[in-house]
Short mmCIF file of C-alpha atoms and ligand atoms in Angstrom, two decimals:
data_model
loop_
_atom_site.label_atom_id
_atom_site.label_comp_id
_atom_site.label_asym_id
_atom_site.label_seq_id
_atom_site.Cartn_x
_atom_site.Cartn_y
_atom_site.Cartn_z
CA UNK A 215 -53.03 -33.02 -152.73
CA UNK A 216 -52.88 -33.87 -156.43
CA UNK A 217 -53.56 -37.38 -157.56
CA UNK A 218 -53.09 -39.28 -160.77
CA UNK A 219 -56.27 -39.24 -162.82
CA UNK A 220 -57.47 -42.41 -164.49
CA UNK A 221 -56.67 -42.41 -168.18
CA UNK A 222 -60.09 -42.70 -169.75
CA UNK A 223 -62.27 -40.43 -167.63
CA UNK A 224 -64.90 -38.29 -169.32
CA UNK A 225 -64.17 -34.58 -169.63
CA UNK A 226 -66.44 -31.61 -169.13
CA UNK A 227 -65.55 -27.92 -169.18
CA UNK A 228 -67.43 -27.13 -165.99
CA UNK A 229 -68.71 -29.49 -163.29
CA UNK A 230 -71.40 -28.03 -161.04
CA UNK A 231 -71.84 -29.86 -157.75
CA UNK A 232 -75.42 -29.62 -156.50
CA UNK A 233 -78.76 -29.30 -158.26
CA UNK A 234 -80.53 -26.86 -155.97
CA UNK A 235 -81.52 -23.35 -157.03
CA UNK A 236 -77.82 -22.32 -157.00
CA UNK A 237 -76.54 -25.14 -159.22
CA UNK A 238 -79.43 -24.73 -161.65
CA UNK A 239 -78.92 -20.95 -161.79
CA UNK A 240 -75.28 -21.56 -162.66
CA UNK A 241 -76.30 -23.99 -165.36
CA UNK A 242 -78.71 -21.41 -166.80
CA UNK A 243 -75.98 -18.85 -167.38
CA UNK A 244 -73.45 -21.38 -168.68
CA UNK A 245 -76.06 -22.54 -171.18
CA UNK A 246 -76.53 -18.92 -172.25
CA UNK A 247 -72.80 -18.71 -172.90
CA UNK A 248 -72.80 -22.07 -174.64
CA UNK A 249 -70.27 -23.53 -172.20
CA UNK A 250 -70.53 -27.28 -171.84
CA UNK A 251 -71.11 -28.45 -168.31
CA UNK A 252 -72.80 -31.01 -166.13
CA UNK A 253 -74.77 -30.67 -162.90
CA UNK A 254 -74.01 -33.51 -160.48
CA UNK A 255 -76.75 -33.94 -157.88
CA UNK A 256 -76.55 -36.66 -155.27
CA UNK A 257 -80.30 -36.87 -154.75
CA UNK A 258 -82.74 -35.11 -157.07
CA UNK A 259 -82.94 -31.50 -158.21
CA UNK A 260 -84.26 -29.02 -155.61
CA UNK A 261 -84.25 -31.86 -153.10
CA UNK A 262 -83.94 -29.60 -150.04
CA UNK A 263 -87.23 -27.83 -150.74
CA UNK A 264 -89.05 -31.13 -151.27
CA UNK A 265 -87.60 -33.23 -148.50
CA UNK A 266 -86.28 -30.95 -145.78
CA UNK A 267 -89.16 -28.62 -144.97
CA UNK A 268 -92.09 -29.22 -142.64
CA UNK A 269 -95.63 -29.57 -144.02
CA UNK A 270 -96.88 -26.12 -142.91
CA UNK A 271 -93.71 -24.45 -144.21
CA UNK A 272 -94.10 -21.23 -146.11
CA UNK A 273 -91.56 -18.68 -147.27
CA UNK A 274 -90.30 -16.09 -144.83
CA UNK A 275 -89.31 -13.87 -147.73
CA UNK A 276 -92.11 -12.32 -149.83
CA UNK A 277 -92.87 -13.89 -153.18
CA UNK A 278 -91.54 -10.92 -155.15
CA UNK A 279 -88.07 -11.82 -153.86
CA UNK A 280 -88.27 -15.13 -155.70
CA UNK A 281 -86.17 -14.03 -158.64
CA UNK A 282 -84.18 -16.86 -160.18
CA UNK A 283 -82.43 -16.20 -163.53
CA UNK A 284 -85.00 -14.89 -166.02
CA UNK A 285 -87.58 -16.63 -163.87
CA UNK A 286 -89.32 -14.14 -161.57
CA UNK A 287 -92.36 -14.93 -159.48
CA UNK A 288 -95.31 -14.29 -161.80
CA UNK A 289 -98.21 -15.19 -159.50
CA UNK A 290 -100.93 -12.87 -158.29
CA UNK A 291 -99.63 -12.47 -154.73
CA UNK A 292 -96.19 -10.80 -154.88
CA UNK A 293 -96.45 -9.67 -151.27
CA UNK A 294 -97.61 -13.07 -150.04
CA UNK A 295 -95.55 -16.06 -148.94
CA UNK A 296 -95.72 -19.26 -150.96
CA UNK A 297 -96.54 -22.44 -149.09
CA UNK A 298 -94.41 -25.55 -149.48
CA UNK A 299 -96.46 -27.01 -152.37
CA UNK A 300 -96.49 -23.69 -154.20
CA UNK A 301 -92.71 -23.31 -153.78
CA UNK A 302 -92.19 -26.78 -155.22
CA UNK A 303 -94.51 -26.06 -158.16
CA UNK A 304 -92.69 -22.78 -158.84
CA UNK A 305 -89.33 -24.57 -158.68
CA UNK A 306 -90.61 -27.31 -161.01
CA UNK A 307 -91.19 -24.52 -163.53
CA UNK A 308 -87.62 -23.33 -162.99
CA UNK A 309 -86.26 -26.84 -163.55
CA UNK A 310 -88.10 -26.91 -166.91
CA UNK A 311 -87.00 -23.34 -167.69
CA UNK A 312 -83.31 -24.22 -167.24
CA UNK A 313 -83.47 -27.75 -168.65
CA UNK A 314 -80.03 -28.34 -167.18
CA UNK A 315 -77.77 -31.26 -168.11
CA UNK A 316 -78.21 -32.96 -164.75
CA UNK A 317 -77.05 -36.33 -163.51
CA UNK A 318 -79.26 -37.11 -160.53
CA UNK A 319 -78.32 -39.67 -157.91
CA UNK A 320 -74.63 -38.95 -158.47
CA UNK A 321 -72.70 -37.82 -155.39
CA UNK A 322 -69.38 -36.07 -155.79
CA UNK A 323 -67.06 -37.80 -153.37
CA UNK A 324 -63.84 -35.96 -154.13
CA UNK A 325 -62.56 -32.93 -156.03
CA UNK A 326 -58.78 -32.65 -156.47
CA UNK A 327 -56.24 -31.12 -158.82
CA UNK A 328 -55.07 -33.12 -161.82
CA UNK A 329 -51.32 -33.00 -162.43
CA UNK A 330 -52.01 -32.19 -166.05
CA UNK A 331 -54.30 -29.26 -165.13
CA UNK A 332 -57.93 -28.81 -164.21
CA UNK A 333 -59.75 -30.96 -161.69
CA UNK A 334 -60.48 -34.59 -161.08
CA UNK A 335 -64.06 -35.05 -159.95
CA UNK A 336 -64.70 -38.42 -158.39
CA UNK A 337 -68.32 -39.42 -158.04
CA UNK A 338 -70.41 -42.33 -156.86
CA UNK A 339 -70.73 -43.18 -160.57
CA UNK A 340 -67.18 -42.91 -161.85
CA UNK A 341 -64.71 -40.07 -162.33
CA UNK A 342 -64.59 -37.18 -164.74
CA UNK A 343 -62.21 -34.34 -165.36
CA UNK A 344 -63.26 -30.71 -165.48
CA UNK A 345 -61.49 -27.46 -166.35
CA UNK A 346 -63.51 -25.60 -163.71
CA UNK A 347 -65.71 -26.62 -160.78
CA UNK A 348 -68.60 -24.76 -159.14
CA UNK A 349 -69.53 -25.97 -155.66
CA UNK A 350 -73.26 -25.30 -155.23
CA UNK A 351 -73.89 -27.87 -152.55
CA UNK A 352 -75.85 -25.61 -150.22
CA UNK A 353 -75.08 -23.87 -146.97
CA UNK A 354 -76.74 -26.24 -144.51
CA UNK A 355 -74.93 -29.57 -144.34
CA UNK A 356 -74.46 -31.29 -140.99
CA UNK A 357 -77.01 -30.49 -138.28
CA UNK A 358 -75.40 -29.45 -135.02
CA UNK A 359 -76.36 -31.66 -132.10
CA UNK A 360 -74.57 -31.33 -128.75
CA UNK A 361 -72.98 -34.57 -127.54
CA UNK A 362 -75.12 -34.50 -124.41
CA UNK A 363 -77.86 -35.76 -126.72
CA UNK A 364 -76.22 -39.20 -126.50
CA UNK A 365 -77.04 -39.36 -122.79
CA UNK A 366 -80.73 -38.58 -123.09
CA UNK A 367 -83.10 -41.48 -122.36
CA UNK A 368 -83.79 -43.68 -125.37
CA UNK A 369 -87.57 -43.23 -125.14
CA UNK A 370 -87.20 -39.51 -125.93
CA UNK A 371 -87.44 -39.19 -129.72
CA UNK A 372 -84.83 -36.81 -131.14
CA UNK A 373 -85.04 -35.27 -134.62
CA UNK A 374 -83.42 -32.45 -136.59
CA UNK A 375 -85.32 -29.41 -137.83
CA UNK A 376 -84.94 -30.77 -141.38
CA UNK A 377 -86.72 -33.98 -140.30
CA UNK A 378 -89.68 -32.27 -138.62
CA UNK A 379 -92.93 -32.64 -140.61
CA UNK A 380 -96.08 -32.22 -138.46
CA UNK A 381 -97.07 -31.95 -134.79
CA UNK A 382 -98.95 -35.26 -135.16
CA UNK A 383 -95.83 -37.11 -136.26
CA UNK A 384 -94.21 -36.57 -132.87
CA UNK A 385 -95.00 -38.86 -129.95
CA UNK A 386 -97.37 -37.82 -127.18
CA UNK A 387 -96.15 -35.51 -124.48
CA UNK A 388 -94.42 -32.18 -124.43
CA UNK A 389 -91.96 -31.27 -127.18
CA UNK A 390 -88.64 -29.60 -126.39
CA UNK A 391 -87.57 -27.35 -129.25
CA UNK A 392 -83.92 -26.38 -128.90
CA UNK A 393 -83.03 -23.13 -130.63
CA UNK A 394 -85.09 -20.12 -131.61
CA UNK A 395 -83.67 -19.17 -135.00
CA UNK A 396 -85.90 -19.12 -138.06
CA UNK A 397 -86.58 -22.87 -138.00
CA UNK A 398 -86.83 -23.28 -134.22
CA UNK A 399 -89.20 -20.34 -133.76
CA UNK A 400 -91.45 -21.46 -136.62
CA UNK A 401 -91.49 -25.10 -135.56
CA UNK A 402 -92.30 -24.06 -131.97
CA UNK A 403 -95.15 -21.97 -133.38
CA UNK A 404 -96.41 -24.86 -135.52
CA UNK A 405 -96.54 -27.14 -132.48
CA UNK A 406 -98.04 -24.44 -130.27
CA UNK A 407 -100.83 -23.66 -132.77
CA UNK A 408 -101.64 -27.39 -132.90
CA UNK A 409 -102.17 -27.37 -129.13
CA UNK A 410 -98.99 -29.24 -128.28
CA UNK A 411 -97.20 -28.46 -125.04
CA UNK A 412 -93.93 -26.80 -126.07
CA UNK A 413 -90.79 -26.16 -124.07
CA UNK A 414 -88.51 -23.81 -126.00
CA UNK A 415 -84.82 -23.26 -125.29
CA UNK A 416 -84.37 -19.68 -126.48
CA UNK A 417 -81.03 -18.83 -128.02
CA UNK A 418 -79.45 -15.62 -129.20
CA UNK A 419 -81.31 -15.30 -132.51
CA UNK A 420 -82.54 -11.81 -133.32
CA UNK A 421 -86.02 -11.05 -134.57
CA UNK A 422 -87.63 -8.48 -136.83
CA UNK A 423 -91.12 -7.18 -137.46
CA UNK A 424 -93.09 -8.55 -140.38
CA UNK A 425 -94.87 -5.26 -141.10
CA UNK A 426 -93.94 -1.77 -139.99
CA UNK A 427 -95.35 1.57 -140.93
CA UNK A 428 -97.74 0.11 -143.43
CA UNK A 429 -95.40 -2.20 -145.35
CA UNK A 430 -93.50 -5.45 -145.11
CA UNK A 431 -90.16 -4.74 -143.44
CA UNK A 432 -88.50 -6.53 -146.39
CA UNK A 433 -90.01 -3.90 -148.74
CA UNK A 434 -88.55 -1.08 -146.65
CA UNK A 435 -85.14 -2.76 -146.44
CA UNK A 436 -85.17 -3.28 -150.21
CA UNK A 437 -85.82 0.45 -150.74
CA UNK A 438 -83.03 1.15 -148.27
CA UNK A 439 -80.73 -0.95 -150.52
CA UNK A 440 -79.91 -3.34 -147.68
CA UNK A 441 -80.16 -6.31 -150.01
CA UNK A 442 -77.62 -4.77 -152.40
CA UNK A 443 -75.01 -4.22 -149.70
CA UNK A 444 -71.96 -6.38 -150.38
CA UNK A 445 -70.44 -8.22 -147.45
CA UNK A 446 -67.37 -5.93 -147.55
CA UNK A 447 -69.60 -2.95 -146.75
CA UNK A 448 -71.55 -4.60 -143.95
CA UNK A 449 -70.57 -3.29 -140.50
CA UNK A 450 -69.70 -6.86 -139.46
CA UNK A 451 -67.82 -7.60 -142.71
CA UNK A 452 -67.43 -11.39 -143.20
CA UNK A 453 -68.60 -11.84 -139.59
CA UNK A 454 -72.17 -11.35 -140.81
CA UNK A 455 -71.96 -14.84 -142.33
CA UNK A 456 -72.06 -16.28 -138.81
CA UNK A 457 -75.21 -14.37 -137.87
CA UNK A 458 -78.33 -16.32 -137.04
CA UNK A 459 -81.31 -15.38 -139.20
CA UNK A 460 -83.99 -13.15 -137.70
CA UNK A 461 -87.15 -14.98 -136.70
CA UNK A 462 -90.41 -13.87 -138.26
CA UNK A 463 -92.96 -15.79 -140.33
CA UNK A 464 -94.87 -15.65 -143.60
CA UNK A 465 -97.57 -17.92 -142.19
CA UNK A 466 -101.20 -16.86 -142.76
CA UNK A 467 -100.15 -13.86 -144.80
CA UNK A 468 -97.24 -12.99 -142.52
CA UNK A 469 -96.87 -11.89 -138.92
CA UNK A 470 -94.36 -11.35 -136.16
CA UNK A 471 -93.19 -14.23 -134.03
CA UNK A 472 -93.37 -12.98 -130.47
CA UNK A 473 -92.07 -15.62 -128.06
CA UNK A 474 -93.35 -13.56 -125.10
CA UNK A 475 -96.87 -13.94 -126.49
CA UNK A 476 -96.38 -17.70 -126.75
CA UNK A 477 -95.16 -17.76 -123.13
CA UNK A 478 -98.23 -15.78 -122.12
CA UNK A 479 -100.31 -18.48 -123.81
CA UNK A 480 -98.55 -21.34 -122.04
CA UNK A 481 -95.36 -22.15 -123.93
CA UNK A 482 -92.52 -22.72 -121.47
CA UNK A 483 -89.45 -20.66 -122.27
CA UNK A 484 -85.95 -21.33 -120.96
CA UNK A 485 -82.50 -19.99 -121.80
CA UNK A 486 -79.87 -21.84 -123.84
CA UNK A 487 -79.81 -25.61 -123.18
CA UNK A 488 -76.46 -26.46 -121.62
CA UNK A 489 -76.45 -29.96 -120.20
CA UNK A 490 -78.33 -33.02 -119.02
CA UNK A 491 -77.55 -34.63 -115.68
CA UNK A 492 -79.43 -36.80 -113.16
CA UNK A 493 -82.60 -36.80 -115.23
CA UNK A 494 -82.64 -33.03 -115.46
CA UNK A 495 -81.97 -30.60 -118.29
CA UNK A 496 -79.89 -27.58 -117.36
CA UNK A 497 -80.39 -24.23 -119.04
CA UNK A 498 -78.28 -21.07 -118.95
CA UNK A 499 -79.89 -18.24 -116.98
CA UNK A 500 -80.12 -16.05 -120.09
CA UNK A 501 -83.77 -16.18 -121.16
CA UNK A 502 -84.47 -12.56 -120.20
CA UNK A 503 -81.27 -11.41 -121.88
CA UNK A 504 -82.04 -13.31 -125.09
CA UNK A 505 -85.62 -12.05 -125.30
CA UNK A 506 -84.48 -8.48 -124.64
CA UNK A 507 -81.73 -8.75 -127.21
CA UNK A 508 -84.14 -10.06 -129.89
CA UNK A 509 -86.53 -7.20 -129.12
CA UNK A 510 -83.69 -4.68 -129.25
CA UNK A 511 -82.84 -5.84 -132.79
CA UNK A 512 -86.53 -5.64 -133.70
CA UNK A 513 -86.70 -2.03 -132.45
CA UNK A 514 -83.36 -1.13 -134.03
CA UNK A 515 -84.49 -2.27 -137.48
CA UNK A 516 -87.73 -0.35 -137.10
CA UNK A 517 -85.82 2.75 -135.98
CA UNK A 518 -83.66 2.53 -139.12
CA UNK A 519 -86.87 2.46 -141.16
CA UNK A 520 -88.10 5.53 -139.23
CA UNK A 521 -84.90 7.36 -140.15
CA UNK A 522 -85.23 6.39 -143.81
CA UNK A 523 -88.84 7.57 -143.92
CA UNK A 524 -87.86 10.89 -142.32
CA UNK A 525 -84.85 11.40 -144.63
CA UNK A 526 -86.86 10.64 -147.75
CA UNK A 527 -89.91 12.61 -146.63
CA UNK A 528 -92.14 9.56 -147.18
CA UNK A 529 -95.72 9.67 -145.99
CA UNK A 530 -96.33 6.53 -143.91
CA UNK A 531 -98.52 5.59 -140.94
CA UNK A 532 -96.89 6.26 -137.54
CA UNK A 533 -94.57 3.69 -136.02
CA UNK A 534 -94.21 2.47 -132.49
CA UNK A 535 -91.67 0.73 -130.33
CA UNK A 536 -92.37 -2.86 -129.22
CA UNK A 537 -93.65 -3.10 -125.66
CA UNK A 538 -92.93 -6.50 -124.04
CA UNK A 539 -96.15 -8.18 -122.99
CA UNK A 540 -94.52 -10.84 -120.83
CA UNK A 541 -91.27 -11.26 -118.95
CA UNK A 542 -89.86 -14.22 -117.03
CA UNK A 543 -90.35 -13.87 -113.27
CA UNK A 544 -87.10 -15.69 -112.60
CA UNK A 545 -84.53 -17.63 -114.61
CA UNK A 546 -85.32 -21.35 -114.41
CA UNK A 547 -82.20 -23.40 -114.82
CA UNK A 548 -83.38 -26.98 -114.27
CA UNK A 549 -86.14 -29.02 -115.82
CA UNK A 550 -86.91 -32.58 -114.77
CA UNK A 551 -87.27 -34.49 -118.02
CA UNK A 552 -89.67 -37.13 -116.70
CA UNK A 553 -91.82 -34.73 -114.69
CA UNK A 554 -92.20 -32.40 -117.66
CA UNK A 555 -93.36 -35.37 -119.79
CA UNK A 556 -91.08 -34.41 -122.68
CA UNK A 557 -91.49 -37.14 -125.28
CA UNK A 558 -89.52 -35.59 -128.11
CA UNK A 559 -86.82 -33.07 -128.94
CA UNK A 560 -86.42 -31.07 -132.14
CA UNK A 561 -82.85 -29.80 -132.53
CA UNK A 562 -82.79 -26.43 -134.29
CA UNK A 563 -79.37 -25.05 -133.48
CA UNK A 564 -77.93 -24.78 -136.94
CA UNK A 565 -75.61 -26.61 -139.30
CA UNK A 566 -71.90 -27.08 -139.87
CA UNK A 567 -70.44 -26.91 -143.37
CA UNK A 568 -69.16 -30.21 -144.76
CA UNK A 569 -66.81 -29.73 -147.67
CA UNK A 570 -64.61 -32.64 -146.59
CA UNK A 571 -64.87 -34.09 -150.10
CA UNK A 572 -63.02 -31.10 -151.56
CA UNK A 573 -59.36 -32.01 -151.47
CA UNK A 574 -58.01 -28.51 -152.04
CA UNK A 575 -56.49 -26.04 -149.58
CA UNK A 576 -59.10 -23.27 -149.57
CA UNK A 577 -60.69 -23.63 -146.12
CA UNK A 578 -60.28 -21.75 -142.88
CA UNK A 579 -60.01 -23.39 -139.45
CA UNK A 580 -63.76 -23.90 -139.25
CA UNK A 581 -64.05 -25.54 -142.65
CA UNK A 582 -65.49 -22.46 -144.36
CA UNK A 583 -64.04 -21.69 -147.82
CA UNK A 584 -62.02 -18.56 -148.36
CA UNK A 585 -63.41 -16.69 -151.37
CA UNK A 586 -64.27 -13.30 -152.79
CA UNK A 587 -67.73 -13.34 -154.39
CA UNK A 588 -67.37 -17.11 -154.68
CA UNK A 589 -63.98 -16.99 -156.43
CA UNK A 590 -61.35 -18.95 -154.52
CA UNK A 591 -57.58 -18.80 -154.54
CA UNK A 592 -57.61 -22.14 -156.42
CA UNK A 593 -57.86 -21.07 -160.03
CA UNK A 594 -61.08 -22.50 -161.52
CA UNK A 595 -62.78 -23.42 -158.22
CA UNK A 596 -65.87 -21.44 -157.26
CA UNK A 597 -68.61 -21.51 -154.62
CA UNK A 598 -72.20 -20.45 -155.14
CA UNK A 599 -75.24 -20.18 -152.86
CA UNK A 600 -73.44 -19.67 -149.55
CA UNK A 601 -75.26 -17.49 -147.02
CA UNK A 602 -73.95 -13.91 -147.40
CA UNK A 603 -71.55 -15.10 -150.11
CA UNK A 604 -71.79 -11.61 -151.64
CA UNK A 605 -75.00 -10.06 -150.30
CA UNK A 606 -77.84 -10.97 -147.94
CA UNK A 607 -79.67 -12.73 -150.77
CA UNK A 608 -76.74 -14.93 -151.91
CA UNK A 609 -78.06 -17.98 -150.06
CA UNK A 610 -81.67 -17.25 -150.96
CA UNK A 611 -83.96 -16.91 -153.94
CA UNK A 612 -83.33 -13.19 -154.23
CA UNK A 613 -79.57 -12.95 -154.74
CA UNK A 614 -78.32 -16.19 -156.24
CA UNK A 615 -78.99 -15.08 -159.84
CA UNK A 616 -76.69 -12.06 -159.48
CA UNK A 617 -73.93 -14.24 -158.01
CA UNK A 618 -74.35 -16.93 -160.67
CA UNK A 619 -74.18 -14.35 -163.48
CA UNK A 620 -70.99 -12.94 -161.97
CA UNK A 621 -69.35 -16.36 -161.78
CA UNK A 622 -70.53 -17.26 -165.28
CA UNK A 623 -68.59 -14.26 -166.62
CA UNK A 624 -65.47 -15.34 -164.74
CA UNK A 625 -65.84 -18.90 -165.97
CA UNK A 626 -66.41 -17.81 -169.57
CA UNK A 627 -63.32 -15.60 -169.43
CA UNK A 628 -61.27 -18.62 -168.45
CA UNK A 629 -62.94 -21.24 -170.58
CA UNK A 630 -60.87 -22.99 -173.23
CA UNK A 631 -61.92 -22.13 -176.82
CA UNK A 632 -63.34 -25.62 -177.34
CA UNK A 633 -65.57 -25.29 -174.21
CA UNK A 634 -68.14 -23.52 -176.34
CA UNK A 635 -68.05 -25.95 -179.22
CA UNK A 636 -70.27 -28.40 -177.37
C1 FAD B 212 -85.58 -23.99 -143.15
C2 FAD B 212 -85.14 -23.07 -144.25
C3 FAD B 212 -85.98 -22.05 -144.66
C4 FAD B 212 -85.60 -21.19 -145.70
N1 FAD B 212 -86.47 -20.19 -146.09
C5 FAD B 212 -86.11 -19.36 -147.11
C6 FAD B 212 -87.01 -18.34 -147.58
O1 FAD B 212 -88.08 -18.12 -147.04
N2 FAD B 212 -86.62 -17.59 -148.64
C7 FAD B 212 -85.42 -17.77 -149.28
O2 FAD B 212 -85.15 -17.08 -150.28
N3 FAD B 212 -84.55 -18.73 -148.84
C8 FAD B 212 -84.86 -19.51 -147.78
N4 FAD B 212 -83.96 -20.46 -147.34
C9 FAD B 212 -82.57 -20.44 -147.85
C10 FAD B 212 -82.31 -21.10 -149.23
O3 FAD B 212 -83.20 -20.59 -150.22
C11 FAD B 212 -82.34 -22.61 -149.18
O4 FAD B 212 -81.40 -23.08 -148.23
C12 FAD B 212 -82.02 -23.26 -150.54
O5 FAD B 212 -82.28 -24.64 -150.44
C13 FAD B 212 -80.57 -23.02 -150.97
O6 FAD B 212 -80.38 -23.52 -152.29
P1 FAD B 212 -78.97 -24.07 -152.79
O7 FAD B 212 -79.14 -24.51 -154.19
O8 FAD B 212 -77.91 -23.07 -152.48
O9 FAD B 212 -78.69 -25.30 -151.81
P2 FAD B 212 -79.53 -26.65 -151.62
O10 FAD B 212 -80.97 -26.42 -151.89
O11 FAD B 212 -79.13 -27.19 -150.30
O12 FAD B 212 -78.99 -27.56 -152.79
C14 FAD B 212 -77.71 -28.16 -152.74
C15 FAD B 212 -77.80 -29.49 -153.45
O13 FAD B 212 -76.50 -30.04 -153.51
C16 FAD B 212 -76.61 -31.44 -153.37
N5 FAD B 212 -75.31 -31.92 -152.92
C17 FAD B 212 -74.69 -31.64 -151.74
N6 FAD B 212 -73.49 -32.24 -151.68
C18 FAD B 212 -73.33 -32.90 -152.85
C19 FAD B 212 -72.30 -33.73 -153.38
N7 FAD B 212 -71.17 -33.95 -152.71
N8 FAD B 212 -72.48 -34.26 -154.62
C20 FAD B 212 -73.61 -34.01 -155.31
N9 FAD B 212 -74.61 -33.27 -154.85
C21 FAD B 212 -74.47 -32.70 -153.64
C22 FAD B 212 -77.73 -31.63 -152.37
O14 FAD B 212 -78.33 -32.91 -152.48
C23 FAD B 212 -78.67 -30.49 -152.75
O15 FAD B 212 -79.71 -30.90 -153.61
C24 FAD B 212 -84.33 -21.34 -146.30
C25 FAD B 212 -83.48 -22.36 -145.87
C26 FAD B 212 -83.87 -23.22 -144.86
C27 FAD B 212 -82.93 -24.31 -144.41
#
C-alpha cells in the first residue's frame, strides 16, 4: 500500500535497516562507491553478538571464516574459534574499519512506496525518503515458543536461548532444554559441564564431526567448494533455508557434540516436546529416530569427505564411521514436572521472521521474502544477511561480504547521478 509522504522529510539515496555485520558490510561497499546512505539501527551496532549470546559462547565456524569486507581475521589462531569477548573485539575493529553513517537507537517502523517514487521509511525518530532500501535486520527475529508454555506452572522460569547467559543464572533444580539445534545442544553442554542436571528434548537437528581425517570438517567442505554452492544448485534448492543447523562446537579448541555421550554421563534425553497436561510433560517417541538421523548425517558428511579424498588422491589419516556409544532402552513419553525437579526451561526451537514493518508485497505465506540473491521484485528493495540467501555463508561471517558486494553493484547501477555527489 502506498501512502502520502510528509512534505519535509529528509532524503537519502539508500537506507540500510540494521547495523549488524550485514548492514555494516553493505555500508562499506556503498562508501567505496561514494553512494550516500544511512544505517538505521534500533539498538546499537553489532548488538546481537553483544547481547544475545551466552557467556561461554564461542564461534562454531573457524576463525579463518571470519571474512568481512576487506577485514579478514588477522589473529594467530585461524583454525581456532573466537570466544565471545574476542568476537566482540574483532567486530569493534570492523565498526571502526567501516566508520558507517549510523543512527543508533532508531527503529524502522515502516517501509512503504512513495507515490512520487522511492520509499518512505518511517522510524522511531521521524520519517525519511530513500531511493533504495536494504533490509539487513538479521535472520533470527521472534523466538518460537509453543503455546503450551502458557500453561506451565509459574514457578518454572522460562527463557529463550538468546536470554541464556550462565548455568548459575538459572534457579536451582534440573533444567529442561527444548531443542537440540546449534544453540540447544551447546547450551545443554554448557549446563552439563557445570554439573547441572539437564533434561534435553532432542529434535530433528543434524550433526557433523568437528574434525575428520586430520582436519576440521569445515576445511574439507571449503576445499570441496560447498561454501561456494549457490542455493539454486543445492539438492534442496530454496528448501535448504529451512534446514536446522548442524550441532557441533568450537569450545575448548573444537569438538563433536555427542548427545549419546551426555546421556551416558547422566543427561536425560527425550524426543520432541509435544504437550503439558496434568503436571506432566509429554514427549514424542522419536528420541532413537532423531539420534540415529543426526548420526546418519554425521556419517554421510564424512563419507563425502572420504570420496573427495579418494578422487583427489589426497594423503590423509584413515577415517572411521561413528559407532553409537549409547542408545535409549525405551522411548519415555511422560515426565512428571514436579518429580523431576525442573526449575527452568530454555527454549531453543528457533525463530520466526518478523518483517511486519515492511509494507510491500514481497512475502510468501510464511512471511519469508521472495528474492534472488537478495534482489526482490520490488524495484530498489533488497535483503542481506538471510540464512542461505545465496550460499551457506550468507547469514554468517564467511559469505555476507560477497552478497553485500553483489547488491552494492546492483544499487550503484540504479543510483541517481546525484547519489554520488554526497
Ligand atoms: C546463537 C548463534 C550462533 C551463531 N554462530 C555463528 C558462528 O559461529 N559463525 C558465523 O559465521 N555465524 C554465526 N551465527 C550467524 C550470524 O553470524 C549471526 O546471526 C549474525 O548476528 C548475523 O548478522 P546480521 O547483521 O545479518 O544480523 P544481526 O546481527 O541480527 O543484526 C541485525 C540488526 O538489525 C537491527 N534491527 C532489526 N530490526 C530493525 C528495525 N526494524 N529497525 C532498525 N534496526 C533493526 C537489530 O537490532 C540488529 O542489530 C550465529 C547466530 C546465532 C543466533
